[in-house]
Amino acid sequence: MKKSSAHSEEKRSLKTVIGDFFYELNRKLFPKRDGKKIEAVSSMKRREKGFIFFLLVIPVVHWLIFWLYVNLQSIILAFQSYTIDGSGFTLNNFVEVWRQITSETNNTIGLALVNTLKYFGTTILIIIPLCLVVSFFLYKRIWGYKVFRVIFYLPAIISGMAMVTAYKEFIDPNGPLGAIMQAFGVSYEVSFLGSSATATNTIIVYTILTGLTTNVLLFSGGMARIPLEILEAAKLDGVGPGRELVKIIFPLIWPTFSTQLIFTMTGLFSAGGPILLFTNGDKGTSTIAFWIFSKVYGLDGTGPSLGAYNIVACAGLCFTLVGVPLILLARKLTEKIEPVEY
């Protein structure tokens, strides 16, 4: 055995020596052929780099034009005066924004900011958890789950004007809700949208009823990827639906949930509802998004003006400086929770 293994090693080494000899001889006799191989490889690398360059040039140009250029113009506008040419440098825009933030009268940033935070809190604390629960029951294939899936997604298909009109007619004192409340001995003469005390909350309820659309699809898709063996093992261990959702389903779909949470954080100062269709900003229902719209189009009674654009640009810059650190903080906190691999 030792002689045969030594003989095979000697034979293998002899083959290696012969192979190396002919390889070096081939390189010396045909150097052009080896150069052509190197040139072909370098040409392929150049084509790959060119493909990557042209693949990235479109989004880069799009970002430079539609994000960087637009935002730079907005930043410059925030520091310009109300003059027609807008050439004067001033900080009065920031003073005006702070004055409106500290004021809670109608059509000011202060009231709009309070309402916007209400909508944002509703999304974080009510809509997203409710979407998670609804997605769980759809995932468990309850009776009629296909019909419910269509029903929950209908608000994303039906026109917003039609949805708002149907909702306003439903809550009208002479509508179905009024008839139901009269049957229990309770009646009201003024619509909930007609009072400053209830108008904003009424629109918030509308956003809850119509907010179970895309989130339900995303969470359902995340749950559909979970291996059935995990849930079957949990069922054998006697895990109930509540613990299954909290201890198993939620950790497994954490990447989907955290991504949606970050997307929601990016809309911190743009949260709201269809204010224009409901109240046109009256009854203390204005939000930051509607305040910007009303300022630019002069719906507050002052009419469109150069100063309105300056104030809006300044307010956008201020909210960006506040919102970006909060978004980065939320992202950092969500990344601390490591996703479960399966």
Coordinates of C-alpha atoms in Angstrom, one line a residue:
M1 CA 0.0 0.0 0.0
K2 CA 2.8 2.4 0.8
K3 CA 4.6 1.7 -2.4
S4 CA 1.5 2.2 -4.5
S5 CA 0.6 5.5 -2.8
A6 CA 4.2 6.7 -3.3
H7 CA 4.1 5.7 -6.9
S8 CA 0.8 7.6 -7.5
E9 CA 2.2 10.7 -5.8
E10 CA 5.3 10.5 -8.0
K11 CA 3.2 10.0 -11.1
R12 CA 0.9 12.9 -10.2
S13 CA 3.9 15.2 -9.6
L14 CA 5.4 14.2 -12.9
K15 CA 2.1 15.1 -14.7
T16 CA 2.1 18.5 -13.0
V17 CA 5.6 19.2 -14.0
I18 CA 4.9 18.2 -17.6
G19 CA 1.6 20.3 -17.7
D20 CA 3.5 23.4 -16.4
F21 CA 6.2 22.9 -18.9
F22 CA 3.8 22.9 -21.9
Y23 CA 1.8 25.8 -20.5
E24 CA 4.9 27.9 -20.3
L25 CA 6.0 26.8 -23.7
N26 CA 2.5 27.7 -25.1
R27 CA 2.8 31.2 -23.6
K28 CA 6.2 31.8 -25.1
L29 CA 5.3 30.4 -28.6
F30 CA 1.9 32.1 -28.8
P31 CA 2.0 35.3 -26.7
K32 CA -0.7 37.0 -28.9
R33 CA -3.2 34.3 -28.1
D34 CA -2.8 34.9 -24.3
G35 CA -3.0 38.7 -24.9
K36 CA -6.3 38.2 -26.7
K37 CA -7.7 36.4 -23.8
I38 CA -6.7 39.2 -21.4
E39 CA -8.1 41.8 -23.8
A40 CA -11.4 39.9 -24.1
V41 CA -11.7 39.8 -20.3
S42 CA -11.0 43.5 -20.0
S43 CA -13.4 44.3 -22.8
M44 CA -16.1 42.3 -20.9
K45 CA -15.4 44.2 -17.7
R46 CA -15.7 47.5 -19.6
R47 CA -19.1 46.5 -21.0
E48 CA -20.3 45.5 -17.5
K49 CA -19.2 48.9 -16.1
G50 CA -20.9 50.7 -19.0
F51 CA -24.1 48.8 -18.5
I52 CA -24.1 49.6 -14.8
F53 CA -23.4 53.3 -15.5
F54 CA -26.2 53.6 -18.0
L55 CA -28.5 51.7 -15.6
L56 CA -27.8 54.2 -12.8
V57 CA -27.7 57.4 -14.9
I58 CA -31.5 57.6 -15.2
P59 CA -32.4 57.5 -11.5
V60 CA -29.5 59.8 -10.7
V61 CA -30.6 62.4 -13.2
H62 CA -34.2 62.0 -11.9
W63 CA -33.0 62.7 -8.4
L64 CA -30.9 65.7 -9.4
I65 CA -33.8 67.3 -11.2
F66 CA -36.9 66.4 -9.3
W67 CA -35.5 66.2 -5.8
L68 CA -32.2 68.2 -5.4
Y69 CA -33.1 71.1 -7.7
V70 CA -36.7 71.4 -6.4
N71 CA -35.6 71.3 -2.8
L72 CA -32.8 73.7 -3.3
Q73 CA -35.2 76.2 -4.8
S74 CA -37.5 75.7 -1.8
I75 CA -34.7 76.2 0.7
I76 CA -33.6 79.4 -1.1
L77 CA -37.2 80.6 -1.2
A78 CA -37.5 80.2 2.6
F79 CA -34.8 82.8 3.1
Q80 CA -36.1 85.3 0.5
S81 CA -38.2 88.4 1.3
Y82 CA -41.7 89.2 0.0
T83 CA -40.4 91.4 -2.8
I84 CA -41.5 90.7 -6.3
D85 CA -38.0 89.6 -7.5
G86 CA -37.5 87.7 -4.2
S87 CA -33.9 88.8 -4.1
G88 CA -33.8 90.1 -0.5
F89 CA -32.4 87.9 2.3
T90 CA -34.5 87.7 5.4
L91 CA -35.4 85.6 8.5
N92 CA -38.9 87.1 8.8
N93 CA -40.3 83.9 7.3
F94 CA -39.1 81.9 10.3
V95 CA -40.6 84.5 12.7
E96 CA -44.0 84.3 10.9
V97 CA -43.9 80.5 11.0
W98 CA -43.2 80.5 14.7
R99 CA -46.0 83.0 15.3
Q100 CA -48.4 80.8 13.5
I101 CA -47.2 77.6 15.3
T102 CA -47.9 79.2 18.7
S103 CA -51.3 80.3 17.5
E104 CA -54.2 77.9 17.6
T105 CA -56.8 80.0 15.7
N106 CA -58.3 78.7 12.5
N107 CA -56.1 78.5 9.3
T108 CA -52.8 78.7 11.2
I109 CA -50.0 76.2 11.5
G110 CA -50.6 75.7 15.2
L111 CA -54.0 74.2 14.8
A112 CA -53.0 72.3 11.7
L113 CA -50.0 70.8 13.6
V114 CA -52.2 69.6 16.4
N115 CA -54.7 68.0 14.0
T116 CA -51.8 66.4 12.0
L117 CA -50.4 64.8 15.1
K118 CA -53.8 63.4 15.9
Y119 CA -54.0 61.7 12.5
F120 CA -50.5 60.4 12.8
G121 CA -51.1 59.1 16.3
T122 CA -54.3 57.4 15.0
T123 CA -52.3 55.7 12.2
I124 CA -49.6 54.4 14.6
L125 CA -51.8 53.4 17.6
I126 CA -55.0 52.3 15.9
I127 CA -54.8 51.7 12.1
I128 CA -51.6 49.7 11.9
P129 CA -52.4 47.4 14.9
L130 CA -55.9 47.0 13.5
C131 CA -54.5 46.0 10.1
L132 CA -52.2 43.5 11.8
V133 CA -55.2 41.9 13.6
V134 CA -57.4 41.8 10.5
S135 CA -54.5 40.4 8.5
F136 CA -54.1 37.6 11.1
F137 CA -57.8 36.6 10.9
L138 CA -57.7 36.6 7.1
Y139 CA -54.5 34.5 7.3
K140 CA -56.3 32.0 9.5
R141 CA -58.9 31.6 6.7
I142 CA -61.9 32.5 8.7
W143 CA -65.3 31.9 7.1
G144 CA -65.8 34.3 4.3
Y145 CA -62.2 35.6 4.4
K146 CA -62.0 36.1 0.6
V147 CA -65.1 38.3 0.8
F148 CA -63.7 40.3 3.7
R149 CA -60.4 40.8 1.9
V150 CA -62.2 42.4 -1.0
I151 CA -64.4 44.5 1.4
F152 CA -61.3 45.9 3.2
Y153 CA -59.6 46.8 0.0
L154 CA -62.7 48.5 -1.6
P155 CA -61.8 52.0 -0.2
A156 CA -58.7 51.9 -2.4
I157 CA -60.7 51.2 -5.5
I158 CA -63.8 53.3 -5.0
S159 CA -63.5 57.0 -5.7
G160 CA -62.7 59.2 -2.7
M161 CA -65.5 61.6 -3.6
A162 CA -68.0 58.7 -3.5
M163 CA -66.6 57.4 -0.2
V164 CA -66.8 60.8 1.4
T165 CA -70.3 61.4 0.1
A166 CA -71.5 58.1 1.4
Y167 CA -70.0 58.7 4.8
K168 CA -71.5 62.2 5.1
E169 CA -74.9 60.9 4.2
F170 CA -74.6 58.0 6.7
I171 CA -73.7 60.3 9.6
D172 CA -76.3 63.0 8.7
P173 CA -79.0 63.5 11.3
N174 CA -81.6 62.4 8.7
G175 CA -79.4 59.5 7.6
P176 CA -79.0 55.8 8.8
L177 CA -76.9 56.7 11.8
G178 CA -79.5 59.3 12.9
A179 CA -82.3 56.7 12.5
I180 CA -80.4 54.2 14.6
M181 CA -79.7 56.6 17.4
Q182 CA -83.3 57.7 17.4
A183 CA -84.3 54.1 17.9
F184 CA -82.3 54.1 21.1
G185 CA -83.8 57.4 22.2
V186 CA -80.8 59.6 21.2
S187 CA -81.1 62.3 18.6
Y188 CA -79.0 65.1 17.2
E189 CA -79.9 67.9 14.9
V190 CA -76.4 69.2 13.8
S191 CA -74.1 66.9 11.8
F192 CA -70.9 65.9 13.5
L193 CA -69.1 67.7 10.8
G194 CA -70.9 70.9 11.6
S195 CA -69.4 71.3 15.1
S196 CA -65.8 72.3 15.8
A197 CA -65.8 69.9 18.8
T198 CA -66.6 66.8 16.7
A199 CA -65.5 67.6 13.1
T200 CA -61.9 66.5 13.3
N201 CA -62.7 63.3 15.3
T202 CA -65.4 62.5 12.7
I203 CA -62.9 62.7 9.9
I204 CA -60.5 60.6 12.0
V205 CA -63.1 57.8 12.3
Y206 CA -63.4 58.0 8.5
T207 CA -59.7 57.5 8.1
I208 CA -59.8 54.4 10.4
L209 CA -62.7 52.9 8.4
T210 CA -61.0 53.4 5.1
G211 CA -57.4 52.8 6.2
L212 CA -57.4 49.0 6.2
T213 CA -56.3 48.7 2.5
T214 CA -52.6 48.4 1.5
N215 CA -51.4 47.5 5.0
V216 CA -53.7 44.5 5.1
L217 CA -52.3 43.2 1.8
L218 CA -48.7 43.8 3.0
F219 CA -49.1 42.0 6.3
S220 CA -51.1 39.2 4.7
G221 CA -48.3 38.7 2.2
G222 CA -45.7 38.6 5.0
M223 CA -47.8 36.0 6.9
A224 CA -48.2 33.8 3.8
R225 CA -44.4 33.3 3.8
I226 CA -44.4 31.7 7.3
P227 CA -43.8 27.9 7.1
L228 CA -46.8 25.9 8.2
E229 CA -44.6 23.6 10.2
I230 CA -44.0 26.3 12.7
L231 CA -47.7 27.0 13.3
E232 CA -48.5 23.3 13.4
A233 CA -45.8 22.8 16.1
A234 CA -47.2 25.7 18.1
K235 CA -50.7 24.3 17.8
L236 CA -49.5 20.9 19.2
D237 CA -47.9 22.8 22.1
G238 CA -51.3 24.3 22.9
V239 CA -50.6 27.9 21.8
G240 CA -53.8 29.9 21.4
P241 CA -54.5 32.5 18.7
G242 CA -53.5 35.5 20.9
R243 CA -50.1 34.1 21.8
E244 CA -49.6 32.8 18.2
L245 CA -50.1 36.3 16.9
V246 CA -47.9 38.0 19.5
K247 CA -45.2 35.4 20.1
I248 CA -44.9 33.8 16.6
I249 CA -46.5 35.7 13.8
F250 CA -45.4 39.2 14.8
P251 CA -41.7 38.4 15.2
L252 CA -41.7 36.5 11.9
I253 CA -43.2 39.4 9.9
W254 CA -41.1 42.0 11.8
P255 CA -39.2 43.1 8.6
T256 CA -42.5 43.9 6.9
F257 CA -44.0 45.6 9.9
S258 CA -40.9 47.7 10.6
T259 CA -40.6 48.8 7.0
Q260 CA -44.3 50.0 7.0
L261 CA -43.6 51.7 10.3
I262 CA -40.7 53.7 8.8
F263 CA -42.9 54.6 5.8
T264 CA -45.5 55.9 8.2
M265 CA -42.9 57.9 10.1
T266 CA -41.9 59.6 6.8
G267 CA -45.5 61.0 6.6
L268 CA -45.3 62.4 10.2
F269 CA -46.1 66.0 9.1
S270 CA -48.3 65.0 6.1
A271 CA -50.8 62.9 7.9
G272 CA -54.4 63.8 7.5
G273 CA -57.7 63.0 5.7
P274 CA -59.8 64.4 2.9
I275 CA -60.2 67.8 4.5
L276 CA -61.2 69.6 1.3
L277 CA -64.0 67.2 0.6
F278 CA -65.4 67.2 4.1
T279 CA -65.1 70.7 5.5
N280 CA -62.8 72.8 3.3
G281 CA -60.7 73.4 6.4
D282 CA -63.5 74.9 8.4
K283 CA -64.6 74.0 11.9
G284 CA -61.0 73.7 13.1
T285 CA -60.2 70.7 10.8
S286 CA -57.2 72.1 9.0
T287 CA -54.0 70.0 8.8
I288 CA -50.5 70.9 7.7
A289 CA -51.0 69.5 4.2
F290 CA -54.3 71.4 3.9
W291 CA -52.7 74.6 5.3
I292 CA -50.0 74.4 2.6
F293 CA -52.7 73.9 0.0
S294 CA -54.8 76.8 1.2
K295 CA -51.8 79.1 1.5
V296 CA -50.7 78.4 -2.1
Y297 CA -54.1 78.7 -3.6
G298 CA -55.3 81.5 -1.4
L299 CA -58.2 79.7 0.2
D300 CA -57.7 81.5 3.5
G301 CA -59.2 84.7 2.0
T302 CA -55.9 86.4 1.3
G303 CA -55.5 85.2 -2.2
P304 CA -52.4 83.7 -3.8
S305 CA -49.3 85.8 -3.1
L306 CA -45.5 85.7 -3.3
G307 CA -45.3 85.8 0.5
A308 CA -47.4 82.6 0.8
Y309 CA -44.8 80.7 -1.2
N310 CA -42.1 82.0 1.1
I311 CA -44.0 81.0 4.2
V312 CA -44.8 77.6 2.9
A313 CA -41.2 76.9 1.9
C314 CA -40.0 78.1 5.3
A315 CA -42.5 75.8 7.1
G316 CA -41.5 72.9 4.9
L317 CA -37.8 73.4 5.8
C318 CA -38.6 73.7 9.5
F319 CA -40.7 70.5 9.5
T320 CA -38.0 68.7 7.6
L321 CA -35.3 69.6 10.1
V322 CA -37.6 68.2 12.8
G323 CA -38.8 65.2 11.0
V324 CA -35.5 63.8 9.6
P325 CA -33.9 63.1 13.0
L326 CA -37.1 61.5 14.2
I327 CA -37.2 59.2 11.2
L328 CA -33.6 58.3 11.6
L329 CA -34.1 57.6 15.3
A330 CA -37.1 55.3 14.5
R331 CA -35.1 53.5 11.9
K332 CA -32.2 52.9 14.4
L333 CA -34.6 51.6 17.0
T334 CA -36.3 49.2 14.6
E335 CA -33.0 47.9 13.5
K336 CA -32.1 47.0 17.0
I337 CA -34.6 44.2 16.9
E338 CA -33.0 41.5 14.8
P339 CA -35.4 39.8 12.3
V340 CA -36.1 36.1 12.7
E341 CA -34.7 34.0 9.8
Y342 CA -36.7 31.1 8.5

